[in-house]
Structures are given as C-alpha cells and as structure tokens.
Tab-separated table of C-alpha atoms in Angstrom:
chain	number	residue	atom	x	y	z
A	371	UNK	CA	-0.300	0.144	-0.104
A	372	UNK	CA	1.923	2.915	-1.353
A	373	UNK	CA	-0.200	6.068	-0.521
A	374	UNK	CA	2.274	8.999	-0.325
A	375	UNK	CA	1.089	9.966	3.108
A	376	UNK	CA	3.149	10.362	5.690
A	377	UNK	CA	4.216	6.936	7.329
A	378	UNK	CA	3.518	6.361	10.889
A	379	UNK	CA	6.263	4.552	12.807
A	380	UNK	CA	6.021	3.306	16.327
A	381	UNK	CA	9.678	2.791	17.594
A	382	UNK	CA	9.477	-0.236	19.944
A	383	UNK	CA	5.653	0.073	21.100
A	384	UNK	CA	5.079	-2.209	24.418
A	385	UNK	CA	1.629	-2.842	24.147
A	386	UNK	CA	-0.309	-4.649	21.170
A	387	UNK	CA	-3.688	-2.757	22.921
A	388	UNK	CA	-1.608	0.644	22.043
A	389	UNK	CA	-0.425	-0.532	18.630
A	390	UNK	CA	-4.284	-1.176	17.620
A	391	UNK	CA	-5.163	2.282	19.334
A	392	UNK	CA	-2.735	3.887	17.189
A	393	UNK	CA	-3.974	2.254	13.830
A	394	UNK	CA	-7.482	3.348	14.895
A	395	UNK	CA	-6.050	6.683	15.675
A	396	UNK	CA	-4.763	6.986	12.179
A	397	UNK	CA	-7.570	5.508	10.244
A	398	UNK	CA	-9.478	7.940	11.456
A	399	UNK	CA	-7.736	10.794	9.889
A	400	UNK	CA	-7.538	8.214	6.839
A	401	UNK	CA	-3.681	7.496	7.332
A	402	UNK	CA	-2.977	3.730	6.416
A	403	UNK	CA	0.919	3.530	6.419
A	404	UNK	CA	2.397	1.934	9.747
A	405	UNK	CA	5.877	0.416	10.239
A	406	UNK	CA	6.808	-0.623	13.435
A	407	UNK	CA	10.086	-1.148	14.824
A	408	UNK	CA	10.944	-4.044	17.343
A	409	UNK	CA	7.559	-4.586	18.543
A	410	UNK	CA	8.095	-5.887	22.470
A	411	UNK	CA	5.921	-8.694	22.408
A	412	UNK	CA	6.675	-9.631	18.655
A	413	UNK	CA	4.151	-9.168	15.472
A	414	UNK	CA	1.318	-10.095	14.504
A	415	UNK	CA	0.251	-9.477	18.235
A	416	UNK	CA	-3.154	-10.638	19.260
A	417	UNK	CA	-3.872	-7.996	21.623
A	418	UNK	CA	-3.829	-5.382	18.643
A	419	UNK	CA	-6.786	-6.231	16.719
A	420	UNK	CA	-9.913	-5.523	19.094
A	421	UNK	CA	-8.271	-1.941	20.069
A	422	UNK	CA	-8.172	-1.146	16.605
A	423	UNK	CA	-11.498	-1.062	16.658
A	424	UNK	CA	-11.842	-2.363	12.378
A	425	UNK	CA	-8.590	-0.469	11.553
A	426	UNK	CA	-7.299	-4.010	11.114
A	427	UNK	CA	-6.479	-3.089	7.580
A	428	UNK	CA	-3.648	-1.111	8.879
A	429	UNK	CA	-2.299	-3.643	11.106
A	430	UNK	CA	-2.114	-6.372	8.516
A	431	UNK	CA	-0.440	-4.029	6.304
A	432	UNK	CA	1.990	-2.595	8.421
A	433	UNK	CA	5.446	-3.412	8.094
A	434	UNK	CA	8.084	-4.650	11.066
A	435	UNK	CA	11.913	-3.465	11.071
A	436	UNK	CA	14.308	-4.453	13.457
A	437	UNK	CA	15.900	-0.673	13.383
A	438	UNK	CA	14.494	2.728	13.027
A	439	UNK	CA	17.246	3.163	10.678
A	440	UNK	CA	15.739	0.202	8.256
A	441	UNK	CA	12.192	1.394	8.999
A	442	UNK	CA	12.944	5.092	7.658
A	443	UNK	CA	15.602	4.462	4.668
A	444	UNK	CA	13.643	5.105	2.086
A	445	UNK	CA	12.530	8.529	3.558
A	446	UNK	CA	13.611	11.759	2.391
A	447	UNK	CA	12.139	13.500	5.796
A	448	UNK	CA	12.127	12.289	9.150
A	449	UNK	CA	10.051	13.555	12.048
A	450	UNK	CA	10.592	12.449	15.657
A	451	UNK	CA	7.757	13.512	17.957
A	452	UNK	CA	9.279	14.148	21.893
A	453	UNK	CA	7.583	15.901	24.599
A	454	UNK	CA	10.709	16.891	26.611
A	455	UNK	CA	13.159	19.626	25.571
A	456	UNK	CA	15.864	18.002	24.225
A	457	UNK	CA	18.318	20.966	24.343
A	458	UNK	CA	19.614	20.211	20.561
A	459	UNK	CA	19.454	22.199	17.520
A	460	UNK	CA	16.853	20.959	15.672
A	461	UNK	CA	13.757	22.844	14.253
A	462	UNK	CA	10.872	22.117	16.634
A	463	UNK	CA	7.310	22.352	15.412
A	464	UNK	CA	3.858	21.948	16.443
A	465	UNK	CA	1.804	19.193	14.909
A	466	UNK	CA	-0.044	22.154	12.932
A	467	UNK	CA	3.374	23.640	11.675
A	468	UNK	CA	4.585	19.808	10.733
A	469	UNK	CA	1.715	18.892	9.012
A	470	UNK	CA	2.333	22.178	6.932
A	471	UNK	CA	5.744	21.156	6.398
A	472	UNK	CA	5.380	17.476	5.034
A	473	UNK	CA	2.375	18.861	2.891
A	474	UNK	CA	4.923	21.123	0.965
A	475	UNK	CA	7.758	18.388	1.205
A	476	UNK	CA	8.710	16.438	-2.033
A	477	UNK	CA	9.800	12.615	-1.354
A	478	UNK	CA	8.184	10.318	1.470
A	479	UNK	CA	7.803	11.572	4.940
A	480	UNK	CA	7.808	9.698	8.102
A	481	UNK	CA	6.935	10.395	11.839
A	482	UNK	CA	8.996	8.901	15.030
A	483	UNK	CA	6.971	7.889	18.065
A	484	UNK	CA	8.373	6.012	20.829
A	485	UNK	CA	7.635	3.683	23.359
A	486	UNK	CA	4.932	4.144	25.777
A	487	UNK	CA	6.861	4.689	28.865
A	488	UNK	CA	10.125	6.112	27.605
A	489	UNK	CA	9.478	8.321	24.506
A	490	UNK	CA	12.182	8.071	21.811
A	491	UNK	CA	15.738	7.212	22.663
A	492	UNK	CA	18.338	9.796	21.406
A	493	UNK	CA	19.489	7.485	18.862
A	494	UNK	CA	16.129	7.780	17.236
A	495	UNK	CA	15.841	11.716	17.706
A	496	UNK	CA	19.112	11.609	15.854
A	497	UNK	CA	17.877	10.426	12.536
A	498	UNK	CA	15.241	12.905	12.309
A	499	UNK	CA	15.536	15.922	10.672
A	500	UNK	CA	13.032	17.924	12.645
A	501	UNK	CA	11.204	17.743	15.873
A	502	UNK	CA	7.521	17.816	16.585
A	503	UNK	CA	6.254	18.845	20.242
A	504	UNK	CA	2.311	19.282	21.095
A	505	UNK	CA	2.525	22.140	22.915
A	506	UNK	CA	0.868	20.617	26.201
A	507	UNK	CA	0.016	22.090	29.611
A	508	UNK	CA	3.470	22.319	31.030
A	509	UNK	CA	2.017	20.689	34.501
A	510	UNK	CA	0.672	17.899	33.268
A	511	UNK	CA	2.241	16.076	30.470
A	512	UNK	CA	0.488	12.755	29.983
A	513	UNK	CA	-0.060	12.051	26.156
A	514	UNK	CA	-0.142	8.617	25.602
A	515	UNK	CA	0.671	7.130	22.364
A	516	UNK	CA	-2.334	7.136	20.619
A	517	UNK	CA	-3.065	10.162	21.637
A	518	UNK	CA	0.065	11.934	20.138
A	519	UNK	CA	-0.648	10.107	16.882
A	520	UNK	CA	-4.344	11.008	17.049
A	521	UNK	CA	-3.071	15.135	16.951
A	522	UNK	CA	-0.622	14.923	14.482
A	523	UNK	CA	-2.901	12.235	11.736
A	524	UNK	CA	-5.526	15.078	12.603
A	525	UNK	CA	-3.558	18.221	11.711
A	526	UNK	CA	-2.284	16.371	8.248
A	527	UNK	CA	-5.992	15.390	7.635
A	528	UNK	CA	-6.854	19.395	7.848
A	529	UNK	CA	-4.320	20.335	5.186
A	530	UNK	CA	-5.387	17.393	3.094
A	531	UNK	CA	-8.135	19.123	0.933
A	532	UNK	CA	-6.066	22.483	1.068
A	533	UNK	CA	-3.409	20.523	-0.713
A	534	UNK	CA	-4.859	19.588	-3.598
A	535	UNK	CA	-5.587	22.856	-4.773
A	536	UNK	CA	-2.173	23.791	-5.756
A	537	UNK	CA	-0.630	20.578	-7.046
A	538	UNK	CA	1.078	22.404	-10.074
A	539	UNK	CA	2.594	25.419	-8.161
A	540	UNK	CA	5.638	22.938	-7.064
A	541	UNK	CA	7.938	22.886	-9.296
A	542	UNK	CA	10.534	19.951	-9.215
A	543	UNK	CA	12.532	20.556	-6.498
A	544	UNK	CA	15.434	17.890	-5.958
A	545	UNK	CA	14.531	15.460	-3.676
A	546	UNK	CA	16.359	15.159	-0.082
A	547	UNK	CA	18.599	12.507	0.115
A	548	UNK	CA	17.052	9.261	1.301
A	549	UNK	CA	18.011	8.053	5.115
A	550	UNK	CA	19.919	5.330	4.241
A	551	UNK	CA	21.975	7.234	1.888
A	552	UNK	CA	22.572	9.553	5.019
A	553	UNK	CA	23.460	6.835	7.319
A	554	UNK	CA	25.505	5.011	4.338
A	555	UNK	CA	27.676	8.899	5.120
A	556	UNK	CA	28.047	8.777	8.499
A	557	UNK	CA	29.338	5.671	8.558
A	558	UNK	CA	31.655	6.492	6.126
A	559	UNK	CA	32.715	9.340	7.909
A	560	UNK	CA	32.954	7.702	11.001
A	561	UNK	CA	35.263	5.205	9.408
A	562	UNK	CA	37.734	7.729	8.108
A	563	UNK	CA	37.400	9.590	11.464
A	564	UNK	CA	38.237	6.581	13.459
A	565	UNK	CA	41.029	5.733	11.144
A	566	UNK	CA	42.388	9.377	11.818
A	567	UNK	CA	42.393	8.817	15.097
A	568	UNK	CA	39.718	11.624	15.848
A	569	UNK	CA	37.680	9.823	18.784
A	570	UNK	CA	40.051	10.743	21.348
A	571	UNK	CA	39.522	10.362	24.115
A	572	UNK	CA	37.318	7.747	23.741
A	573	UNK	CA	35.064	8.310	26.763
A	574	UNK	CA	34.051	11.449	24.749
A	575	UNK	CA	33.516	9.490	21.350
A	576	UNK	CA	29.525	8.726	21.898
A	577	UNK	CA	28.559	12.424	22.652
A	578	UNK	CA	31.204	13.422	19.710
A	579	UNK	CA	28.869	10.935	17.230
A	580	UNK	CA	25.705	12.099	18.460
A	581	UNK	CA	26.772	15.637	17.426
A	582	UNK	CA	28.159	14.542	13.584
A	583	UNK	CA	24.728	12.587	13.130
A	584	UNK	CA	22.734	15.698	13.914
A	585	UNK	CA	25.090	17.938	11.975
A	586	UNK	CA	24.265	15.285	9.062
A	587	UNK	CA	20.663	14.860	9.464
A	588	UNK	CA	20.021	18.543	9.858
A	589	UNK	CA	20.732	20.178	6.309
A	590	UNK	CA	18.191	17.817	3.850
A	591	UNK	CA	21.353	17.659	1.400
A	592	UNK	CA	20.256	15.997	-1.849
A	593	UNK	CA	21.449	12.848	-2.931
A	594	UNK	CA	24.006	14.601	-5.156
A	595	UNK	CA	25.399	16.485	-2.185
A	596	UNK	CA	25.809	13.708	0.132
A	597	UNK	CA	27.717	12.015	-2.870
A	598	UNK	CA	29.998	15.583	-2.995
A	599	UNK	CA	30.085	15.233	0.670
A	600	UNK	CA	31.335	11.439	0.254
A	601	UNK	CA	33.780	12.861	-1.938
A	602	UNK	CA	35.623	14.934	-0.110
A	603	UNK	CA	35.593	12.765	3.017
A	604	UNK	CA	37.238	10.034	0.324
A	605	UNK	CA	39.792	12.503	-0.629
A	606	UNK	CA	40.649	13.939	2.461
A	607	UNK	CA	41.015	10.096	3.665
A	608	UNK	CA	43.488	8.822	1.263
A	609	UNK	CA	44.701	11.934	-0.628
A	610	UNK	CA	45.446	11.762	-4.457
A	611	UNK	CA	48.567	13.697	-3.796
A	612	UNK	CA	50.973	12.220	-1.217
A	613	UNK	CA	51.617	14.370	1.920
B	391	UNK	CA	-12.730	26.423	40.277
B	392	UNK	CA	-14.035	28.908	37.948
B	393	UNK	CA	-11.551	29.703	35.173
B	394	UNK	CA	-13.616	31.518	32.290
B	395	UNK	CA	-12.708	28.107	29.919
B	396	UNK	CA	-15.035	26.166	28.344
B	397	UNK	CA	-17.023	23.175	30.385
B	398	UNK	CA	-16.331	19.658	29.251
B	399	UNK	CA	-20.201	18.142	29.893
B	400	UNK	CA	-19.889	14.554	29.434
B	401	UNK	CA	-23.735	13.497	29.148
B	402	UNK	CA	-24.471	9.837	30.528
B	403	UNK	CA	-20.906	8.507	30.196
B	404	UNK	CA	-20.990	4.852	30.603
B	405	UNK	CA	-17.577	3.450	31.957
B	406	UNK	CA	-15.596	5.241	34.491
B	407	UNK	CA	-12.179	4.525	32.588
B	408	UNK	CA	-13.552	6.687	29.860
B	409	UNK	CA	-14.119	9.688	32.277
B	410	UNK	CA	-11.132	9.377	33.691
B	411	UNK	CA	-9.540	9.242	30.356
B	412	UNK	CA	-11.668	12.481	29.615
B	413	UNK	CA	-10.075	13.901	32.432
B	414	UNK	CA	-6.835	13.272	31.528
B	415	UNK	CA	-7.328	14.492	27.759
B	416	UNK	CA	-8.467	17.829	29.483
B	417	UNK	CA	-5.900	18.704	31.750
B	418	UNK	CA	-3.050	18.021	29.077
B	419	UNK	CA	-4.397	21.031	27.302
B	420	UNK	CA	-4.826	22.806	30.656
B	421	UNK	CA	-8.716	22.669	30.433
B	422	UNK	CA	-9.965	21.590	33.991
B	423	UNK	CA	-13.933	22.334	34.199
B	424	UNK	CA	-15.968	18.889	33.986
B	425	UNK	CA	-19.458	18.188	34.648
B	426	UNK	CA	-20.901	15.285	34.231
B	427	UNK	CA	-24.823	14.573	33.679
B	428	UNK	CA	-26.494	11.531	35.016
B	429	UNK	CA	-23.390	8.882	34.684
B	430	UNK	CA	-24.635	5.161	34.364
B	431	UNK	CA	-22.722	4.048	37.315
B	432	UNK	CA	-23.009	6.598	39.409
B	433	UNK	CA	-20.210	9.225	40.738
B	434	UNK	CA	-17.779	9.070	42.262
B	435	UNK	CA	-16.764	6.228	40.134
B	436	UNK	CA	-13.772	4.317	41.171
B	437	UNK	CA	-12.524	3.215	37.970
B	438	UNK	CA	-12.125	6.689	36.749
B	439	UNK	CA	-8.967	7.398	38.918
B	440	UNK	CA	-6.522	5.215	37.449
B	441	UNK	CA	-7.206	6.094	33.789
B	442	UNK	CA	-7.092	9.876	34.753
B	443	UNK	CA	-3.227	9.449	35.318
B	444	UNK	CA	-2.615	12.081	37.750
B	445	UNK	CA	-5.836	14.618	36.563
B	446	UNK	CA	-7.385	13.775	39.882
B	447	UNK	CA	-8.006	17.161	40.522
B	448	UNK	CA	-10.710	17.378	37.636
B	449	UNK	CA	-12.378	14.347	38.773
B	450	UNK	CA	-12.839	16.014	42.267
B	451	UNK	CA	-13.723	19.213	41.006
B	452	UNK	CA	-16.529	17.802	38.569
B	453	UNK	CA	-19.955	18.629	39.103
B	454	UNK	CA	-22.642	16.218	38.573
B	455	UNK	CA	-26.072	17.006	37.282
B	456	UNK	CA	-29.222	15.021	36.844
B	457	UNK	CA	-29.683	16.731	33.282
B	458	UNK	CA	-28.153	18.182	30.585
B	459	UNK	CA	-29.998	21.254	31.174
B	460	UNK	CA	-29.194	21.915	34.778
B	461	UNK	CA	-25.834	21.323	33.420
B	462	UNK	CA	-25.431	24.251	31.416
B	463	UNK	CA	-28.018	26.293	32.792
B	464	UNK	CA	-25.339	28.906	33.467
B	465	UNK	CA	-23.619	28.884	29.954
B	466	UNK	CA	-24.262	31.420	27.275
B	467	UNK	CA	-22.501	29.374	24.547
B	468	UNK	CA	-23.514	25.862	24.411
B	469	UNK	CA	-21.957	23.815	21.783
B	470	UNK	CA	-22.715	19.608	20.940
B	471	UNK	CA	-20.447	17.393	19.301
B	472	UNK	CA	-21.739	14.950	17.038
B	473	UNK	CA	-20.447	12.823	14.014
B	474	UNK	CA	-23.194	12.049	12.226
B	475	UNK	CA	-25.388	14.730	10.090
B	476	UNK	CA	-28.474	15.032	12.171
B	477	UNK	CA	-30.236	17.392	9.152
B	478	UNK	CA	-30.131	19.890	11.580
B	479	UNK	CA	-30.419	23.656	11.015
B	480	UNK	CA	-27.563	24.660	13.311
B	481	UNK	CA	-24.419	25.863	12.287
B	482	UNK	CA	-21.575	22.925	12.317
B	483	UNK	CA	-18.122	23.677	13.024
B	484	UNK	CA	-15.244	22.120	13.116
B	485	UNK	CA	-13.212	21.817	16.453
B	486	UNK	CA	-10.847	24.871	15.094
B	487	UNK	CA	-13.717	26.953	13.930
B	488	UNK	CA	-15.502	26.265	17.203
B	489	UNK	CA	-12.078	27.239	19.486
B	490	UNK	CA	-12.384	30.600	17.463
B	491	UNK	CA	-15.787	31.055	17.901
B	492	UNK	CA	-15.758	30.273	21.781
B	493	UNK	CA	-12.642	32.307	21.961
B	494	UNK	CA	-14.725	35.385	20.698
B	495	UNK	CA	-17.480	34.704	22.891
B	496	UNK	CA	-18.402	36.716	26.024
B	497	UNK	CA	-20.026	34.226	29.147
B	498	UNK	CA	-19.492	30.743	29.781
B	499	UNK	CA	-19.267	28.032	26.893
B	500	UNK	CA	-20.124	24.665	27.536
B	501	UNK	CA	-19.178	21.616	25.092
B	502	UNK	CA	-21.132	18.314	24.948
B	503	UNK	CA	-20.204	14.948	24.543
B	504	UNK	CA	-22.666	12.171	24.255
B	505	UNK	CA	-22.546	8.557	25.880
B	506	UNK	CA	-19.762	6.258	24.237
B	507	UNK	CA	-22.063	3.972	22.204
B	508	UNK	CA	-24.659	6.177	20.997
B	509	UNK	CA	-23.645	9.902	21.242
B	510	UNK	CA	-25.591	12.519	22.071
B	511	UNK	CA	-29.505	12.331	21.986
B	512	UNK	CA	-31.753	14.857	19.914
B	513	UNK	CA	-32.636	16.404	23.043
B	514	UNK	CA	-29.407	17.407	23.918
B	515	UNK	CA	-28.445	18.297	20.605
B	516	UNK	CA	-31.475	20.666	20.391
B	517	UNK	CA	-30.050	22.591	23.492
B	518	UNK	CA	-27.160	23.164	21.785
B	519	UNK	CA	-26.776	26.687	19.776
B	520	UNK	CA	-23.854	24.960	17.706
B	521	UNK	CA	-22.610	21.933	16.479
B	522	UNK	CA	-19.118	20.567	16.560
B	523	UNK	CA	-18.197	18.087	14.233
B	524	UNK	CA	-14.822	16.505	13.391
B	525	UNK	CA	-13.765	15.971	10.059
B	526	UNK	CA	-13.298	12.513	10.217
B	527	UNK	CA	-12.454	9.578	7.406
B	528	UNK	CA	-16.240	8.753	5.965
B	529	UNK	CA	-15.460	5.532	5.646
B	530	UNK	CA	-14.163	4.860	9.406
B	531	UNK	CA	-15.440	7.259	11.725
B	532	UNK	CA	-14.154	5.411	15.207
B	533	UNK	CA	-13.580	8.360	17.516
B	534	UNK	CA	-13.758	7.441	21.355
B	535	UNK	CA	-14.987	9.885	24.031
B	536	UNK	CA	-11.630	10.832	25.424
B	537	UNK	CA	-10.390	10.930	21.492
B	538	UNK	CA	-13.070	13.580	20.850
B	539	UNK	CA	-12.336	15.578	24.077
B	540	UNK	CA	-8.874	15.875	22.924
B	541	UNK	CA	-9.091	17.234	19.878
B	542	UNK	CA	-11.315	19.888	20.722
B	543	UNK	CA	-9.162	20.472	23.994
B	544	UNK	CA	-6.147	20.463	22.027
B	545	UNK	CA	-7.819	23.440	19.506
B	546	UNK	CA	-8.933	25.206	22.317
B	547	UNK	CA	-5.068	25.327	23.889
B	548	UNK	CA	-4.111	26.283	20.741
B	549	UNK	CA	-5.932	29.867	20.780
B	550	UNK	CA	-5.793	30.150	23.967
B	551	UNK	CA	-2.035	29.490	24.965
B	552	UNK	CA	-0.438	29.857	21.362
B	553	UNK	CA	1.471	32.853	22.901
B	554	UNK	CA	2.286	31.620	26.685
B	555	UNK	CA	2.833	27.846	26.109
B	556	UNK	CA	5.116	27.908	23.077
B	557	UNK	CA	8.059	29.431	24.145
B	558	UNK	CA	8.667	27.212	27.046
B	559	UNK	CA	8.653	24.658	24.717
B	560	UNK	CA	10.809	26.073	22.205
B	561	UNK	CA	14.486	25.929	24.097
B	562	UNK	CA	16.791	28.508	23.602
B	563	UNK	CA	17.934	27.854	20.016
B	564	UNK	CA	21.303	28.155	19.031
B	565	UNK	CA	21.934	31.323	16.463
B	566	UNK	CA	23.170	29.928	13.434
B	567	UNK	CA	27.153	30.223	12.590
B	568	UNK	CA	27.808	34.130	11.282
B	569	UNK	CA	28.787	34.199	7.666
B	570	UNK	CA	32.174	34.724	8.268
B	571	UNK	CA	32.614	31.743	10.366
B	572	UNK	CA	31.293	29.629	7.391
B	573	UNK	CA	33.652	31.653	4.924
B	574	UNK	CA	36.305	30.482	6.910
B	575	UNK	CA	35.347	27.017	6.888
B	576	UNK	CA	34.945	26.989	3.464
B	577	UNK	CA	38.550	28.278	3.195
B	578	UNK	CA	39.987	25.398	5.321
B	579	UNK	CA	37.518	22.838	3.562
B	580	UNK	CA	39.073	24.320	0.214
B	581	UNK	CA	42.357	24.142	1.093
B	582	UNK	CA	43.096	20.688	2.492
B	583	UNK	CA	41.140	19.290	-0.296
B	584	UNK	CA	43.541	21.345	-2.852
B	585	UNK	CA	46.262	19.680	-0.657
B	586	UNK	CA	45.152	16.233	-1.015
B	587	UNK	CA	44.081	16.802	-4.784
B	588	UNK	CA	40.703	16.639	-5.005
B	589	UNK	CA	39.879	19.270	-7.258
B	590	UNK	CA	40.781	17.468	-10.864
B	591	UNK	CA	40.483	17.786	-13.542
B	592	UNK	CA	40.974	21.714	-12.740
B	593	UNK	CA	38.438	22.883	-15.636
B	594	UNK	CA	35.909	21.582	-13.505
B	595	UNK	CA	37.481	23.320	-10.296
B	596	UNK	CA	35.174	26.030	-10.372
B	597	UNK	CA	31.939	24.527	-10.483
B	598	UNK	CA	32.900	22.024	-7.853
B	599	UNK	CA	33.656	24.893	-5.381
B	600	UNK	CA	30.211	26.434	-6.251
B	601	UNK	CA	28.780	23.519	-4.938
B	602	UNK	CA	30.586	22.701	-1.839
B	603	UNK	CA	29.709	26.671	-0.829
B	604	UNK	CA	26.300	25.714	-1.262
B	605	UNK	CA	26.113	22.522	0.796
B	606	UNK	CA	28.253	24.561	3.612
B	607	UNK	CA	25.521	27.889	3.796
B	608	UNK	CA	22.240	25.359	3.567
B	609	UNK	CA	22.200	23.697	6.664
B	610	UNK	CA	22.446	26.840	9.035
B	611	UNK	CA	24.708	25.089	11.206
B	612	UNK	CA	25.784	26.838	14.613
B	613	UNK	CA	29.060	27.961	15.638
B	614	UNK	CA	29.860	24.756	17.505
B	615	UNK	CA	28.800	22.891	14.519
B	616	UNK	CA	30.871	24.374	12.322
B	617	UNK	CA	33.559	24.173	14.905
B	618	UNK	CA	32.822	20.574	14.954
B	619	UNK	CA	32.942	20.213	11.008
B	620	UNK	CA	36.446	22.113	11.124
B	621	UNK	CA	37.828	19.742	13.576
B	622	UNK	CA	36.651	16.899	11.491
B	623	UNK	CA	38.269	18.507	8.141
B	624	UNK	CA	41.493	18.613	10.359
B	625	UNK	CA	41.224	15.262	11.688
B	626	UNK	CA	41.241	14.008	7.946
B	627	UNK	CA	43.793	16.373	6.734
B	628	UNK	CA	46.414	15.372	9.170
B	629	UNK	CA	45.829	12.285	10.965
B	630	UNK	CA	46.747	11.621	14.646
B	631	UNK	CA	46.997	8.028	13.303
B	632	UNK	CA	49.778	7.863	10.881
B	633	UNK	CA	48.287	5.509	8.043
C-alpha cells in the first residue's frame, strides 16, 4: 500500500493494545501506512486487533523492521515526536506546523513515535531532521501514544483538502537524500575519522558521534550533495597527492 | 473552580474509565472544568481515577447534574459534538472553528459530549446553539469519547496558549553561525581538498567549489557545529594515527 501519505513509525511499542489504538487513530484521519520497529511482544500481536476497532487493514499491512534506521531508509523527511526538551539544535514544530511542512515536502515523510513509557531514545531522534512537539500543559504532560498519533493525524487531515488545490505550483524541487544515504555517509565519515584517530579521548566518542549525526541529518541535502560530501571525505582520507 | 475556560460536559457517560481518560485529555491542554450528566454507574466512580493518570483534580472538582439542561443552565454558549449528520439547521463547526468561536464569545461556554456508544441524543443536541463535528474519514468514523475531548481541548489550547505555552517548549535555539565563520570553514575545506588533490580536472574546479559552498551555507549550522566540522576536516587532513 503506497499512498504517498506520511508514514507513522512506532518505535519499540510495548503493548499490542496501543498499536491497535494507534491504527484506529490513524484511520480516523485517513492514514494507512504504519511501520513498527522492534515491537516488544513480537508481531503480529493478537492484542492489537480488538483495540483497532475495525482498522484491521492498517495492522495487516503494517511493516515490521528491526531498527529505526531500516524503517525510514526510503524516507526523505523524518520527524521525531518528543515531549521533553532535548536541548538540540533541530527545529521544533507544532503538529500543525509539521503538517504544513510535510504537505510542502517532496519525497516520503515518516513520523517517529517512541515507546509508551520512555519516548524516543536519543539515537532515534538523531535520525530525524525536525522535531514535533505538542504544546501541552507544562504542569501535566500526559499524552499517550495513540493520543499523540491522533493529534498529528488530525492536523495532517486538516491540510489534505487544501493541498490538492495547488499541485502544479510546486516546481520539481530536488528531493532530499533518503535516510539510508545519510546513514551510509555517516558510516563512511565515522570510519574515516576513526582511522584518523579523531575519536579521542574514547569516553567522549559517543557524544561526538551524536553531534556528527545531528549535523548530517540537519541540512536535508540532496542525493548529489551527499555524494559530494562522500567524495570530500574520500579525498581527505586517501589523498591523491601524497603528503 | 471557575476558570472562565470552556466547560466539558459528559452526558450520560457509561464507563468510569472513559471519564478518567477524558479528564486526562482535558488537563493535557489545560482544561479543568468538567461536568457530568447522569453517569450510568453513579459518581464518584472508582474506575475513573486510574485512567485519569494524575488528573485527579479534574475528577474531584467535577460537578454532577441530573439533566443536561441543568448542567448548562449558567452557560451562554452551548456546543454539541456529533459525528453524524443530523439534518439540523444549526451551524456545524470544525473543532478549530469552534475554538475560535469560543475565544470570541463572551459568557461561559459548554461543550457537550454524548455517551460512548450512542452519542448525544436529539434532546441534548437541541440545547446547543452550534454543532461541532470532527472532519473524520467518512469510511471509518471511530472516535472514542476521550479522543473527541482531546481534539477539542487541543484546538482550544492552540488559541489560548499559542503565545504563552510555545516559548517554554522551544528551547533556546542556537543562532546559526555567522557568515564569516562559514567562510573560514570553507577556506579551510578548500585548502585541505586542494592539498589532497581533490580538484581534478582543474577546469571543473570552479563548479565544484560552488557546489561545496552551497552545501555549507545550506544547513544553518551553529557556530559549535561549524567548529566540529573544522575539527573533522583537520583530523582527516592530518591524521593523529599515521596511515
């Protein structure tokens, strides 16, 4: 099922009931593409069906992936939903602003939702270009998974009608590189830096790697740009001119 | 508790769990005034507390009435939420339009939500001046009570707190690096690439340099990020580990 709609990605969901509720929330607003990353209780999960309340199709067509990176490999725009402040330099959008952003985007969009209890891990947020945060009562933040999904789906559906009015205006903008190309670039960069002795002292390496990844996911480079960067790194790694 | 906020009126709710969920949905968006009309299982209902997930205050302060008419007696504007078309002559609003309507209204506003299974009866809808309908997938209308409440509460909070809630969520965004820092980074990169023999063949160098510059100005990196990139280039240029 390829609808061109944003894809809802549930990262490590715990309860099947909540996966079902998320499916129901999605279908209420016409979203049908669900991807599930490493569900705690495996998949399919018999607890999901009853709470889907008829949105069985969404569950049946859901794709399961081992890692978040694989789940969004073919997506050009990845959004992470978070409630907490992360002190990150990524752009933070409301659901309404994110819906507009996605409507204007070329290429597939994916929206990451974290596990019920803990939310997205830093390593998943790193994959995202932008962050979606629901502006919530600061003294009582208690949105559950399906509620977060429904608010985002609702905002997307609001634009749906408006979107069809102006299809010809968008000139062929170059699509941002797919997530998998960024991953490969990052791996290349990390390997090169590792060989160059860049990650020193070792205990600071994890934080440095987070920074690097965030710097790479931020710009929405095109495929050509990513290839250029890879050329840059290769050249520095193995100079054509001997020093 | 008189907050001047719209009042959420649950008409003949069936399950205590759903009353708790509605309270939680409300408080997420700062609504605290709940009224309950003729709850099936009486009130207080011990099943409500756990699903309120901490929104106990809303439940404790909830007022109970025997009839819908009594519950909204002191309200100047009554809205009925329905999913089905009723063939009525009342104005039908989306949640967003209703929120604007309420923000502009003087006097207390109340929003009626019907029982889980059947929705509002005609006699309750009659009390309302206007109708709120969530524009939902026509082939799959399956909003539950708490979801209907949360969408309305969310829209209300967007108008209400648009100014006050937002700024705390947006963490202090780091300013993008100044152009001079980008220039210095570019010069550093170009020098390193030149020494590595990257610009070959020479007649293609000008175009390649334009590409590189564009890639660097695109992301709006912060100063810290630019410094990190410079560290990356330096490391590759002069590896700490000899190859």
